[in-house]
Amino acid sequence: MPELFIGGAWTAAADGAKREIRCPADGTLVATVDEGGPRDTSAAIAAARTAFDRGPWPTTPAAERGRLLLRVADLLERDKPSLARAESLDTGKRLVESEFDMTDVANCFRYFGNLTAAGGRDRIIDTGDPGVDSRVVHEPVGVCALITPWNYPLLQAAWKIAPALGAGNTFVLKPSELTPHTAIMLMRLLTEAGLPDGTANLVLGAGPTAGAPLSEDQRVDMVSFTGGLVTGRRVMAAAAPTVKKIALELGGKNPNVVFADADYEAAVDYALTAVFLHSGQVCSAGARLLVQDELHDSFVEDVVTRARVIPLGGPFDEHARTGPLISAKHRAKIEAYVAAGVAEGAVLRCGGARPDDPALSDGFYYLPTVLDECTPTMTVVRDESFGPVLTVERFRNEDEAVALANDTVYGLSAGVWSQDAGRAHRVASRLRAGTVWINDFQPYVPQAEWGGMKQSGFGRELGPAGLAEYQETKHVWRNLAPRPLGWFE
Ligand code: TXE
């Protein structure tokens, strides 16, 4: 069966192109899928436009839209094993992590299903004039282009699709060309749940060919993009001529700040998961460890000792604790960052190489790496490497910690470790990041907004603002007893 989903029909790419999807853990062929291009994207936009302009989805009562999202959540639960397996084969991530992700995907649909059904954002305005009915209502934005990356393929799609549908939009999804399978499976579930044809459309293919037209096209009302900073800038520039609404989530270079009065064992443990989970391919990864001077030596020693023995392996290796990188190209980029760090004076404490285990030689593995004695000007400290690379900097006091933590163009997430609640909250309030964890790292819930400050982007996903992102606000004023004004008599 072909894999592009346009106007309710499964279609092959217009020019017949195909792409091989290979598992990053061992290079085995997962499948060959249709590779869309500009013509397919245009057809998908046309289908979404027609479905928006003619309905019925945008005018379906919110309670009914919410119910459909809840049905999708049930179907996602039902198919969790096959979805998780597909996600792991495409990304190389451990099956158990994909299973967690699929639970989160279902929870996201459930949250937005309930939020949509509850309604309640519309307001009646008291104008002080009994002859007027004035209300502020919320309507769908229109045709939404949803462009998503490869690290959490279905989860990032869900964060956009669930609120977009809840608000009554139609959409074209363009997932990463590297990880298309769970998006294909989701389209089937949306159809099974009863979503009208043309409401959900899927184009597979590369960013510059299948993705770029989405930002440029006049028929698209909004682009929500999650991916790299450089591509995000391109999306923003391409969307400018048609003045589209845009939302961008562009990753981060997130500080994890550890004060000397932190709970030591917990802070060491979380410093590892913050950056080495999913081999650091997490937008909120705690890739910059900032440690207070007096704690530095023992803390870093303990982090390094544990990082050295993290078992690597493929999705179905039960002993593995983290997996491969997404591609050879991505690994080469991380290798270049580590080399640059060392050249600029960082001290390599562990990792900095591919594993020598022959069983891993066909995958894109890279050892958990710690670079100590880093400074804020180093490239490896400034740029998002998006790999298993932890840089360590020292600080003396609160002011210095805050200054170092905020010395980045990004502002997605941050962690603070201290048993002094006053200090923890003081620092949290000074950190320029969309999410701050105190004595924790990485948890999120669908009820709480997610997104970045500064060049991590703008707009919010999840939470009530995540739904509002996909709504237009309209003021409707009705004069209940119109009379001539007589102004021009
Ligand atoms: O991402 P891209 P890449 C960061 C991370 C990584 C870097 C590059 O630092 O090393 O980005 O990764 C589509 N118009 N993040 O190259 O290019 C593309 O097909 C429209 C952070 O893989 O941003 C894919 O669907 N779309 C991040 C999506 O954009 C375009 C997660 C993301 O790909 C396009 C992933 C174009 N011109 C990487 N060019 C996070 N925020 O979590 C590409 N795409």
Short mmCIF file of C-alpha atoms and ligand atoms in Angstrom, two decimals:
data_model
loop_
_atom_site.label_atom_id
_atom_site.label_comp_id
_atom_site.label_asym_id
_atom_site.label_seq_id
_atom_site.Cartn_x
_atom_site.Cartn_y
_atom_site.Cartn_z
CA MET A 1 0.00 0.00 0.00
CA PRO A 2 1.36 3.48 -0.84
CA GLU A 3 2.29 5.68 2.10
CA LEU A 4 1.29 9.26 1.31
CA PHE A 5 -2.17 10.07 2.66
CA ILE A 6 -3.91 12.82 0.72
CA GLY A 7 -7.60 13.69 0.80
CA GLY A 8 -8.48 10.40 2.47
CA ALA A 9 -6.65 8.24 -0.11
CA TRP A 10 -3.34 6.39 0.14
CA THR A 11 -1.22 7.53 -2.77
CA ALA A 12 2.25 6.96 -4.17
CA ALA A 13 4.63 9.86 -4.83
CA ALA A 14 3.76 11.73 -8.03
CA ASP A 15 7.18 11.04 -9.52
CA GLY A 16 7.35 7.47 -8.20
CA ALA A 17 10.32 8.17 -5.89
CA LYS A 18 11.12 5.85 -2.99
CA ARG A 19 13.36 6.03 0.10
CA GLU A 20 14.96 3.27 2.11
CA ILE A 21 14.47 3.48 5.86
CA ARG A 22 17.28 1.78 7.78
CA CYS A 23 17.48 1.06 11.50
CA PRO A 24 20.24 3.23 13.03
CA ALA A 25 21.10 0.42 15.46
CA ASP A 26 22.45 -1.97 12.81
CA GLY A 27 21.73 -0.58 9.36
CA THR A 28 19.12 -3.21 8.49
CA LEU A 29 16.46 -2.23 5.99
CA VAL A 30 13.20 -1.46 7.79
CA ALA A 31 11.19 -0.70 4.67
CA THR A 32 11.13 1.26 1.45
CA VAL A 33 8.57 4.07 1.51
CA ASP A 34 7.19 6.60 -0.94
CA GLU A 35 9.23 9.79 -1.12
CA GLY A 36 7.00 12.77 -1.77
CA GLY A 37 8.05 16.00 -3.46
CA PRO A 38 6.59 19.45 -4.16
CA ARG A 39 3.73 18.12 -6.28
CA ASP A 40 2.59 15.80 -3.51
CA THR A 41 2.84 18.57 -0.93
CA SER A 42 0.76 20.83 -3.15
CA ALA A 43 -1.89 18.12 -3.54
CA ALA A 44 -1.97 17.59 0.24
CA ILE A 45 -2.36 21.33 0.84
CA ALA A 46 -5.22 21.44 -1.70
CA ALA A 47 -6.96 18.55 0.10
CA ALA A 48 -6.55 20.19 3.51
CA ARG A 49 -7.76 23.54 2.10
CA THR A 50 -10.89 22.00 0.61
CA ALA A 51 -11.60 20.08 3.81
CA PHE A 52 -11.25 23.26 5.82
CA ASP A 53 -13.31 25.48 3.52
CA ARG A 54 -16.11 22.97 2.93
CA GLY A 55 -16.00 21.15 6.25
CA PRO A 56 -17.35 19.31 8.07
CA TRP A 57 -14.51 19.19 10.63
CA PRO A 58 -14.13 22.91 11.46
CA THR A 59 -17.83 23.25 12.21
CA THR A 60 -18.21 19.92 14.01
CA PRO A 61 -19.22 20.72 17.60
CA ALA A 62 -16.24 20.88 19.93
CA ALA A 63 -17.67 18.16 22.16
CA GLU A 64 -17.77 15.80 19.18
CA ARG A 65 -14.24 16.70 18.13
CA GLY A 66 -13.12 16.02 21.67
CA ARG A 67 -14.83 12.62 21.63
CA LEU A 68 -13.01 11.69 18.44
CA LEU A 69 -9.66 12.55 20.04
CA LEU A 70 -10.53 10.31 22.98
CA ARG A 71 -11.31 7.49 20.54
CA VAL A 72 -7.89 8.02 18.95
CA ALA A 73 -6.32 7.77 22.41
CA ASP A 74 -8.01 4.39 22.91
CA LEU A 75 -6.80 3.14 19.52
CA LEU A 76 -3.27 4.28 20.34
CA GLU A 77 -3.41 2.27 23.57
CA ARG A 78 -4.68 -0.74 21.64
CA ASP A 79 -1.84 -0.54 19.10
CA LYS A 80 0.90 0.47 21.53
CA PRO A 81 3.05 -2.66 20.99
CA SER A 82 3.18 -2.32 17.19
CA LEU A 83 3.61 1.46 17.34
CA ALA A 84 6.47 1.19 19.84
CA ARG A 85 8.20 -1.43 17.74
CA ALA A 86 7.91 0.69 14.60
CA GLU A 87 9.23 3.74 16.46
CA SER A 88 12.22 1.78 17.74
CA LEU A 89 13.09 0.39 14.32
CA ASP A 90 13.04 3.86 12.74
CA THR A 91 14.90 5.68 15.53
CA GLY A 92 17.05 2.88 17.01
CA LYS A 93 15.84 3.84 20.49
CA ARG A 94 15.23 1.22 23.15
CA LEU A 95 11.84 -0.46 22.98
CA VAL A 96 11.07 0.44 26.57
CA GLU A 97 11.59 4.13 25.76
CA SER A 98 9.32 3.88 22.73
CA GLU A 99 6.69 2.26 24.94
CA PHE A 100 6.90 5.22 27.33
CA ASP A 101 6.60 7.54 24.34
CA MET A 102 3.48 5.77 23.06
CA THR A 103 1.84 6.09 26.47
CA ASP A 104 2.64 9.80 26.36
CA VAL A 105 1.19 10.03 22.83
CA ALA A 106 -2.10 8.47 23.99
CA ASN A 107 -2.15 10.75 27.05
CA CYS A 108 -1.64 13.78 24.83
CA PHE A 109 -4.70 12.86 22.72
CA ARG A 110 -6.66 12.19 25.89
CA TYR A 111 -5.70 15.53 27.42
CA PHE A 112 -6.63 17.54 24.33
CA GLY A 113 -9.78 15.44 23.85
CA ASN A 114 -11.00 16.43 27.29
CA LEU A 115 -9.87 20.04 26.95
CA THR A 116 -11.64 20.38 23.60
CA ALA A 117 -14.83 18.81 24.86
CA ALA A 118 -14.84 21.08 27.91
CA GLY A 119 -14.79 24.20 25.69
CA GLY A 120 -15.16 27.29 27.83
CA ARG A 121 -12.76 29.80 26.30
CA ASP A 122 -15.47 31.86 24.60
CA ARG A 123 -16.60 34.95 26.54
CA ILE A 124 -19.66 37.12 26.62
CA ILE A 125 -18.62 40.74 26.98
CA ASP A 126 -20.57 43.16 29.11
CA THR A 127 -20.46 46.30 26.98
CA GLY A 128 -22.77 48.18 29.36
CA ASP A 129 -25.30 48.49 26.54
CA PRO A 130 -28.31 46.13 26.83
CA GLY A 131 -28.92 46.59 23.11
CA VAL A 132 -25.72 44.76 22.20
CA ASP A 133 -24.70 41.13 22.24
CA SER A 134 -20.90 41.01 22.22
CA ARG A 135 -18.87 37.85 22.45
CA VAL A 136 -15.33 36.68 21.89
CA VAL A 137 -15.13 33.30 20.22
CA HIS A 138 -12.28 31.00 19.28
CA GLU A 139 -12.11 29.47 15.84
CA PRO A 140 -9.65 27.22 14.04
CA VAL A 141 -6.73 28.91 12.28
CA GLY A 142 -7.27 26.96 9.07
CA VAL A 143 -4.85 24.71 7.21
CA CYS A 144 -1.92 23.85 9.48
CA ALA A 145 1.42 22.56 8.23
CA LEU A 146 3.01 20.40 10.92
CA ILE A 147 6.71 19.68 10.41
CA THR A 148 8.33 17.28 12.86
CA PRO A 149 11.75 15.75 13.59
CA TRP A 150 13.13 12.25 14.11
CA ASN A 151 13.98 12.06 17.82
CA TYR A 152 10.43 11.63 19.18
CA PRO A 153 8.59 11.13 15.90
CA LEU A 154 5.07 10.28 17.00
CA LEU A 155 5.17 12.24 20.24
CA GLN A 156 6.14 15.48 18.53
CA ALA A 157 3.49 14.88 15.86
CA ALA A 158 0.91 14.24 18.61
CA TRP A 159 1.76 17.50 20.40
CA LYS A 160 0.70 19.30 17.22
CA ILE A 161 -2.01 17.06 15.75
CA ALA A 162 -4.13 16.63 18.89
CA PRO A 163 -4.58 20.38 19.59
CA ALA A 164 -4.81 21.23 15.87
CA LEU A 165 -7.69 18.78 15.45
CA GLY A 166 -9.24 19.74 18.77
CA ALA A 167 -9.42 23.35 17.62
CA GLY A 168 -11.07 22.29 14.33
CA ASN A 169 -8.19 22.71 11.88
CA THR A 170 -7.20 20.54 8.96
CA PHE A 171 -3.54 19.69 8.54
CA VAL A 172 -0.66 18.42 6.43
CA LEU A 173 1.93 16.50 8.45
CA LYS A 174 5.50 16.28 7.13
CA PRO A 175 7.43 14.01 9.49
CA SER A 176 11.17 13.56 9.31
CA GLU A 177 12.17 11.62 6.22
CA LEU A 178 14.21 9.34 8.51
CA THR A 179 11.32 8.15 10.72
CA PRO A 180 8.02 7.97 8.83
CA HIS A 181 6.40 4.79 10.08
CA THR A 182 4.44 5.80 13.16
CA ALA A 183 3.04 8.81 11.27
CA ILE A 184 1.70 6.42 8.62
CA MET A 185 0.16 4.25 11.34
CA LEU A 186 -1.42 7.27 13.03
CA MET A 187 -3.18 8.27 9.79
CA ARG A 188 -4.83 4.85 9.76
CA LEU A 189 -5.98 5.29 13.35
CA LEU A 190 -7.40 8.74 12.66
CA THR A 191 -9.40 7.27 9.79
CA GLU A 192 -10.55 4.38 11.96
CA ALA A 193 -11.68 6.87 14.60
CA GLY A 194 -13.89 8.54 11.98
CA LEU A 195 -12.00 11.69 11.01
CA PRO A 196 -13.48 13.08 7.77
CA ASP A 197 -11.43 12.75 4.57
CA GLY A 198 -8.98 15.57 3.85
CA THR A 199 -8.81 16.67 7.49
CA ALA A 200 -5.53 14.79 8.06
CA ASN A 201 -2.95 14.58 5.27
CA LEU A 202 0.50 13.06 5.28
CA VAL A 203 3.41 13.87 2.99
CA LEU A 204 6.67 11.97 3.36
CA GLY A 205 9.94 13.21 1.98
CA ALA A 206 12.95 15.43 2.48
CA GLY A 207 12.75 18.88 4.06
CA PRO A 208 13.88 21.03 1.14
CA THR A 209 11.59 19.28 -1.37
CA ALA A 210 8.51 17.98 0.47
CA GLY A 211 8.71 20.33 3.48
CA ALA A 212 9.75 23.75 2.18
CA PRO A 213 6.62 24.38 0.05
CA LEU A 214 4.51 24.19 3.20
CA SER A 215 5.99 27.40 4.60
CA GLU A 216 5.72 29.23 1.29
CA ASP A 217 2.24 28.25 0.15
CA GLN A 218 -0.49 30.88 0.39
CA ARG A 219 -3.12 28.19 1.08
CA VAL A 220 -1.44 27.27 4.37
CA ASP A 221 -2.50 29.42 7.33
CA MET A 222 -0.05 28.24 9.96
CA VAL A 223 3.22 26.35 10.24
CA SER A 224 4.19 24.60 13.45
CA PHE A 225 7.76 23.38 13.25
CA THR A 226 9.97 21.36 15.60
CA GLY A 227 13.55 20.84 14.54
CA GLY A 228 16.92 22.53 14.33
CA LEU A 229 17.64 26.24 14.70
CA VAL A 230 19.00 26.64 11.16
CA THR A 231 15.96 25.01 9.58
CA GLY A 232 13.68 26.98 11.90
CA ARG A 233 15.15 30.24 10.61
CA ARG A 234 14.49 29.04 7.05
CA VAL A 235 10.89 28.17 7.87
CA MET A 236 10.36 31.59 9.45
CA ALA A 237 11.86 33.42 6.45
CA ALA A 238 9.86 31.33 3.97
CA ALA A 239 6.64 32.01 5.88
CA ALA A 240 7.17 35.79 5.97
CA PRO A 241 5.91 36.74 2.47
CA THR A 242 2.49 35.21 3.22
CA VAL A 243 2.50 36.44 6.85
CA LYS A 244 1.62 33.02 8.22
CA LYS A 245 1.14 32.27 11.83
CA ILE A 246 4.14 30.26 13.00
CA ALA A 247 5.21 28.30 16.04
CA LEU A 248 8.79 27.10 16.42
CA GLU A 249 10.47 24.67 18.84
CA LEU A 250 14.15 24.73 17.98
CA GLY A 251 15.91 22.77 20.68
CA GLY A 252 18.24 24.03 23.37
CA LYS A 253 21.58 23.98 25.10
CA ASN A 254 20.15 23.41 28.49
CA PRO A 255 22.01 24.10 31.73
CA ASN A 256 21.82 21.75 34.70
CA VAL A 257 22.97 23.82 37.68
CA VAL A 258 24.21 21.92 40.74
CA PHE A 259 24.84 23.83 43.98
CA ALA A 260 27.05 22.40 46.73
CA ASP A 261 24.00 21.89 48.97
CA ALA A 262 22.26 19.62 46.43
CA ASP A 263 21.15 16.09 47.27
CA TYR A 264 24.38 14.59 46.00
CA GLU A 265 23.33 11.08 44.95
CA ALA A 266 20.20 12.25 43.17
CA ALA A 267 22.03 15.09 41.42
CA VAL A 268 24.75 12.75 40.10
CA ASP A 269 22.16 10.28 38.88
CA TYR A 270 20.04 12.92 37.14
CA ALA A 271 23.09 14.58 35.60
CA LEU A 272 23.55 11.31 33.69
CA THR A 273 19.95 10.78 32.55
CA ALA A 274 19.61 14.48 31.73
CA VAL A 275 22.13 14.16 28.90
CA PHE A 276 22.65 10.49 28.04
CA LEU A 277 19.02 9.41 27.72
CA HIS A 278 18.33 8.60 24.04
CA SER A 279 22.01 9.41 23.45
CA GLY A 280 21.36 13.09 24.06
CA GLN A 281 19.01 13.42 21.10
CA VAL A 282 16.50 15.27 23.23
CA CYS A 283 15.67 18.96 22.75
CA SER A 284 15.63 19.48 26.52
CA ALA A 285 18.82 17.48 27.22
CA GLY A 286 20.85 18.80 30.14
CA ALA A 287 24.00 19.07 28.05
CA ARG A 288 25.71 21.79 30.11
CA LEU A 289 26.53 20.77 33.65
CA LEU A 290 27.33 23.75 35.88
CA VAL A 291 28.80 22.67 39.21
CA GLN A 292 29.66 24.80 42.22
CA ASP A 293 33.42 24.92 42.77
CA GLU A 294 33.64 23.05 46.08
CA LEU A 295 31.60 20.15 44.70
CA HIS A 296 33.20 20.00 41.27
CA ASP A 297 35.96 17.42 41.66
CA SER A 298 34.08 14.62 43.38
CA PHE A 299 30.86 15.28 41.47
CA VAL A 300 32.48 15.12 38.04
CA GLU A 301 34.53 12.09 39.07
CA ASP A 302 31.34 10.24 40.01
CA VAL A 303 29.52 11.28 36.83
CA VAL A 304 32.49 10.11 34.73
CA THR A 305 32.80 6.79 36.58
CA ARG A 306 29.17 6.02 35.86
CA ALA A 307 29.20 7.37 32.28
CA ARG A 308 32.06 5.01 31.39
CA VAL A 309 29.95 1.92 32.06
CA ILE A 310 26.64 2.88 30.44
CA PRO A 311 25.76 -0.13 28.26
CA LEU A 312 24.95 0.73 24.65
CA GLY A 313 22.77 -1.40 22.43
CA GLY A 314 19.91 -1.69 19.97
CA PRO A 315 16.16 -1.42 20.59
CA PHE A 316 15.70 -5.01 21.70
CA ASP A 317 18.84 -5.41 23.81
CA GLU A 318 17.48 -5.57 27.36
CA HIS A 319 20.85 -4.77 28.93
CA ALA A 320 21.31 -1.56 26.96
CA ARG A 321 20.57 1.72 28.68
CA THR A 322 20.97 3.98 25.66
CA GLY A 323 21.12 3.50 21.91
CA PRO A 324 22.63 4.74 18.68
CA LEU A 325 22.54 8.15 17.03
CA ILE A 326 20.09 8.66 14.21
CA SER A 327 22.54 8.65 11.29
CA ALA A 328 26.17 8.53 10.21
CA LYS A 329 25.93 12.22 9.32
CA HIS A 330 24.68 13.11 12.78
CA ARG A 331 27.46 11.10 14.45
CA ALA A 332 30.06 12.84 12.28
CA LYS A 333 28.68 16.19 13.47
CA ILE A 334 29.01 15.16 17.11
CA GLU A 335 32.54 13.88 16.55
CA ALA A 336 33.44 17.27 15.08
CA TYR A 337 31.99 19.08 18.13
CA VAL A 338 33.99 16.93 20.55
CA ALA A 339 37.17 17.44 18.52
CA ALA A 340 36.55 21.20 18.51
CA GLY A 341 36.00 21.14 22.28
CA VAL A 342 39.29 19.38 22.90
CA ALA A 343 41.09 21.70 20.47
CA GLU A 344 39.67 24.70 22.36
CA GLY A 345 40.99 23.37 25.68
CA ALA A 346 38.28 21.13 27.15
CA VAL A 347 39.53 18.10 29.08
CA LEU A 348 38.15 14.81 27.74
CA ARG A 349 37.26 12.75 30.81
CA CYS A 350 35.51 9.82 29.10
CA GLY A 351 34.09 8.75 25.76
CA GLY A 352 35.09 10.87 22.81
CA ALA A 353 35.05 7.82 20.51
CA ARG A 354 32.92 5.13 18.95
CA PRO A 355 32.57 1.95 21.03
CA ASP A 356 34.99 -0.81 20.07
CA ASP A 357 32.43 -3.60 20.61
CA PRO A 358 32.21 -5.34 17.19
CA ALA A 359 28.54 -6.12 17.85
CA LEU A 360 27.83 -2.38 17.58
CA SER A 361 29.95 -1.66 14.53
CA ASP A 362 27.03 -1.56 12.07
CA GLY A 363 25.14 1.04 14.12
CA PHE A 364 25.77 4.76 14.61
CA TYR A 365 26.97 4.49 18.21
CA TYR A 366 29.03 7.02 20.13
CA LEU A 367 30.26 6.65 23.69
CA PRO A 368 28.84 8.80 26.48
CA THR A 369 31.31 11.67 26.62
CA VAL A 370 32.23 14.13 29.38
CA LEU A 371 34.25 17.26 28.63
CA ASP A 372 35.50 18.98 31.76
CA GLU A 373 36.97 22.45 32.39
CA CYS A 374 34.82 23.98 29.66
CA THR A 375 34.34 27.71 29.16
CA PRO A 376 31.33 29.57 27.77
CA THR A 377 33.05 30.57 24.54
CA MET A 378 33.77 27.02 23.37
CA THR A 379 31.79 25.89 20.34
CA VAL A 380 30.85 22.64 22.07
CA VAL A 381 29.34 24.67 24.91
CA ARG A 382 27.51 27.13 22.66
CA ASP A 383 26.04 24.90 19.91
CA GLU A 384 23.47 22.17 20.34
CA SER A 385 25.42 18.98 19.55
CA PHE A 386 22.32 16.82 20.10
CA GLY A 387 24.43 13.88 21.17
CA PRO A 388 25.77 12.14 24.29
CA VAL A 389 28.14 14.96 25.13
CA LEU A 390 28.20 16.62 28.55
CA THR A 391 30.22 19.80 29.02
CA VAL A 392 31.18 20.83 32.55
CA GLU A 393 31.71 24.39 33.79
CA ARG A 394 32.38 25.64 37.33
CA PHE A 395 30.76 28.49 39.19
CA ARG A 396 31.39 30.17 42.55
CA ASN A 397 28.06 31.68 43.56
CA GLU A 398 24.43 32.18 42.58
CA ASP A 399 25.04 35.20 40.37
CA GLU A 400 27.76 33.43 38.45
CA ALA A 401 25.60 30.32 38.06
CA VAL A 402 22.72 32.36 36.63
CA ALA A 403 25.01 34.31 34.29
CA LEU A 404 26.62 31.13 32.95
CA ALA A 405 23.30 29.31 32.63
CA ASN A 406 21.75 32.17 30.67
CA ASP A 407 24.83 32.67 28.47
CA THR A 408 23.26 30.92 25.48
CA VAL A 409 21.11 31.89 22.51
CA TYR A 410 18.73 29.13 23.52
CA GLY A 411 16.13 29.03 26.31
CA LEU A 412 14.20 25.79 26.29
CA SER A 413 14.81 24.13 29.66
CA ALA A 414 17.05 24.23 32.73
CA GLY A 415 17.59 22.37 35.98
CA VAL A 416 18.55 23.66 39.45
CA TRP A 417 19.77 21.43 42.27
CA SER A 418 19.74 22.79 45.80
CA GLN A 419 18.15 21.76 49.09
CA ASP A 420 17.67 25.42 49.94
CA ALA A 421 14.17 26.05 48.55
CA GLY A 422 14.64 29.82 48.66
CA ARG A 423 17.78 29.63 46.56
CA ALA A 424 16.27 27.11 44.15
CA HIS A 425 13.24 29.31 43.46
CA ARG A 426 15.36 32.48 43.29
CA VAL A 427 17.57 30.91 40.64
CA ALA A 428 14.62 29.33 38.81
CA SER A 429 12.98 32.73 38.46
CA ARG A 430 16.15 34.20 36.93
CA LEU A 431 16.68 31.43 34.37
CA ARG A 432 15.52 32.38 30.87
CA ALA A 433 13.98 29.06 29.88
CA GLY A 434 10.47 27.83 29.09
CA THR A 435 10.73 24.99 31.60
CA VAL A 436 12.77 24.94 34.82
CA TRP A 437 13.10 21.82 36.95
CA ILE A 438 14.10 22.05 40.60
CA ASN A 439 15.79 18.91 41.92
CA ASP A 440 14.68 17.00 38.84
CA PHE A 441 15.30 16.91 35.10
CA GLN A 442 13.09 16.07 32.10
CA PRO A 443 9.59 15.40 33.45
CA TYR A 444 6.72 17.02 31.62
CA VAL A 445 2.95 16.63 31.70
CA PRO A 446 0.41 17.39 28.96
CA GLN A 447 -1.33 19.90 31.25
CA ALA A 448 1.73 22.18 31.40
CA GLU A 449 2.93 24.32 28.51
CA TRP A 450 6.16 23.43 26.73
CA GLY A 451 8.26 25.74 24.58
CA GLY A 452 11.23 28.02 24.43
CA MET A 453 12.46 31.52 25.06
CA LYS A 454 15.05 33.31 22.91
CA GLN A 455 16.18 31.30 19.88
CA SER A 456 14.62 28.11 21.18
CA GLY A 457 11.57 29.50 19.44
CA PHE A 458 8.14 30.82 20.27
CA GLY A 459 4.65 29.54 20.76
CA ARG A 460 3.72 26.86 23.25
CA GLU A 461 2.80 23.21 22.92
CA LEU A 462 0.69 21.28 25.46
CA GLY A 463 -1.47 22.86 28.14
CA PRO A 464 -4.29 25.32 27.42
CA ALA A 465 -1.87 27.55 25.47
CA GLY A 466 -1.06 24.54 23.28
CA LEU A 467 -4.70 24.50 22.17
CA ALA A 468 -4.91 28.29 21.89
CA GLU A 469 -1.93 28.19 19.51
CA TYR A 470 -4.23 26.59 16.92
CA GLN A 471 -7.09 29.04 17.43
CA GLU A 472 -7.93 32.47 16.10
CA THR A 473 -9.70 34.88 18.41
CA LYS A 474 -12.73 36.65 16.97
CA HIS A 475 -14.95 39.35 18.43
CA VAL A 476 -18.55 39.10 17.24
CA TRP A 477 -20.72 42.16 17.97
CA ARG A 478 -24.46 42.08 17.37
CA ASN A 479 -26.58 45.18 17.60
CA LEU A 480 -29.89 43.86 18.91
CA ALA A 481 -31.92 46.92 17.93
CA PRO A 482 -30.20 48.74 15.07
CA ARG A 483 -31.40 52.33 14.45
CA PRO A 484 -30.00 54.90 12.01
CA LEU A 485 -27.17 56.84 13.63
CA GLY A 486 -27.98 60.03 11.78
CA TRP A 487 -24.34 61.11 11.87
CA PHE A 488 -24.33 62.25 8.24
CA GLU A 489 -27.73 63.88 8.20
O1 TXE B 1 16.78 18.75 11.66
P1 TXE B 1 15.85 19.61 10.74
P2 TXE B 1 18.01 17.79 11.34
C1 TXE B 1 18.47 19.91 15.99
C2 TXE B 1 19.69 19.13 16.42
C3 TXE B 1 20.14 18.51 15.15
C4 TXE B 1 19.83 19.59 14.17
C5 TXE B 1 19.69 19.16 12.73
O2 TXE B 1 20.66 20.01 16.89
O3 TXE B 1 21.50 18.20 15.16
O4 TXE B 1 18.59 20.12 14.60
O5 TXE B 1 18.85 18.04 12.65
C6 TXE B 1 12.27 19.24 7.96
N1 TXE B 1 11.49 23.44 5.14
N2 TXE B 1 17.23 19.22 16.26
O6 TXE B 1 18.78 18.21 10.16
O7 TXE B 1 16.46 19.90 9.41
C7 TXE B 1 12.91 17.88 8.03
O8 TXE B 1 12.61 17.12 6.87
C8 TXE B 1 10.63 22.69 5.84
C9 TXE B 1 16.48 19.68 17.40
O9 TXE B 1 17.48 16.41 11.32
O10 TXE B 1 15.44 20.77 11.55
C10 TXE B 1 12.30 17.35 9.30
O11 TXE B 1 10.98 16.91 9.05
N3 TXE B 1 10.98 21.60 6.53
C11 TXE B 1 15.13 19.16 17.42
C12 TXE B 1 12.26 18.60 10.21
O12 TXE B 1 12.33 19.70 9.31
C13 TXE B 1 12.27 21.26 6.52
C14 TXE B 1 14.86 17.82 16.91
C15 TXE B 1 13.41 18.70 11.20
O13 TXE B 1 14.63 18.62 10.50
C16 TXE B 1 13.23 21.98 5.80
C17 TXE B 1 15.69 17.47 15.78
C18 TXE B 1 12.80 23.12 5.09
N4 TXE B 1 13.64 23.90 4.39
C19 TXE B 1 16.84 18.15 15.51
N5 TXE B 1 14.44 21.41 5.99
C20 TXE B 1 14.25 19.55 18.56
N6 TXE B 1 13.85 20.81 18.64
O14 TXE B 1 13.85 18.73 19.34
C21 TXE B 1 14.24 20.33 6.80
N7 TXE B 1 12.93 20.23 7.12
#
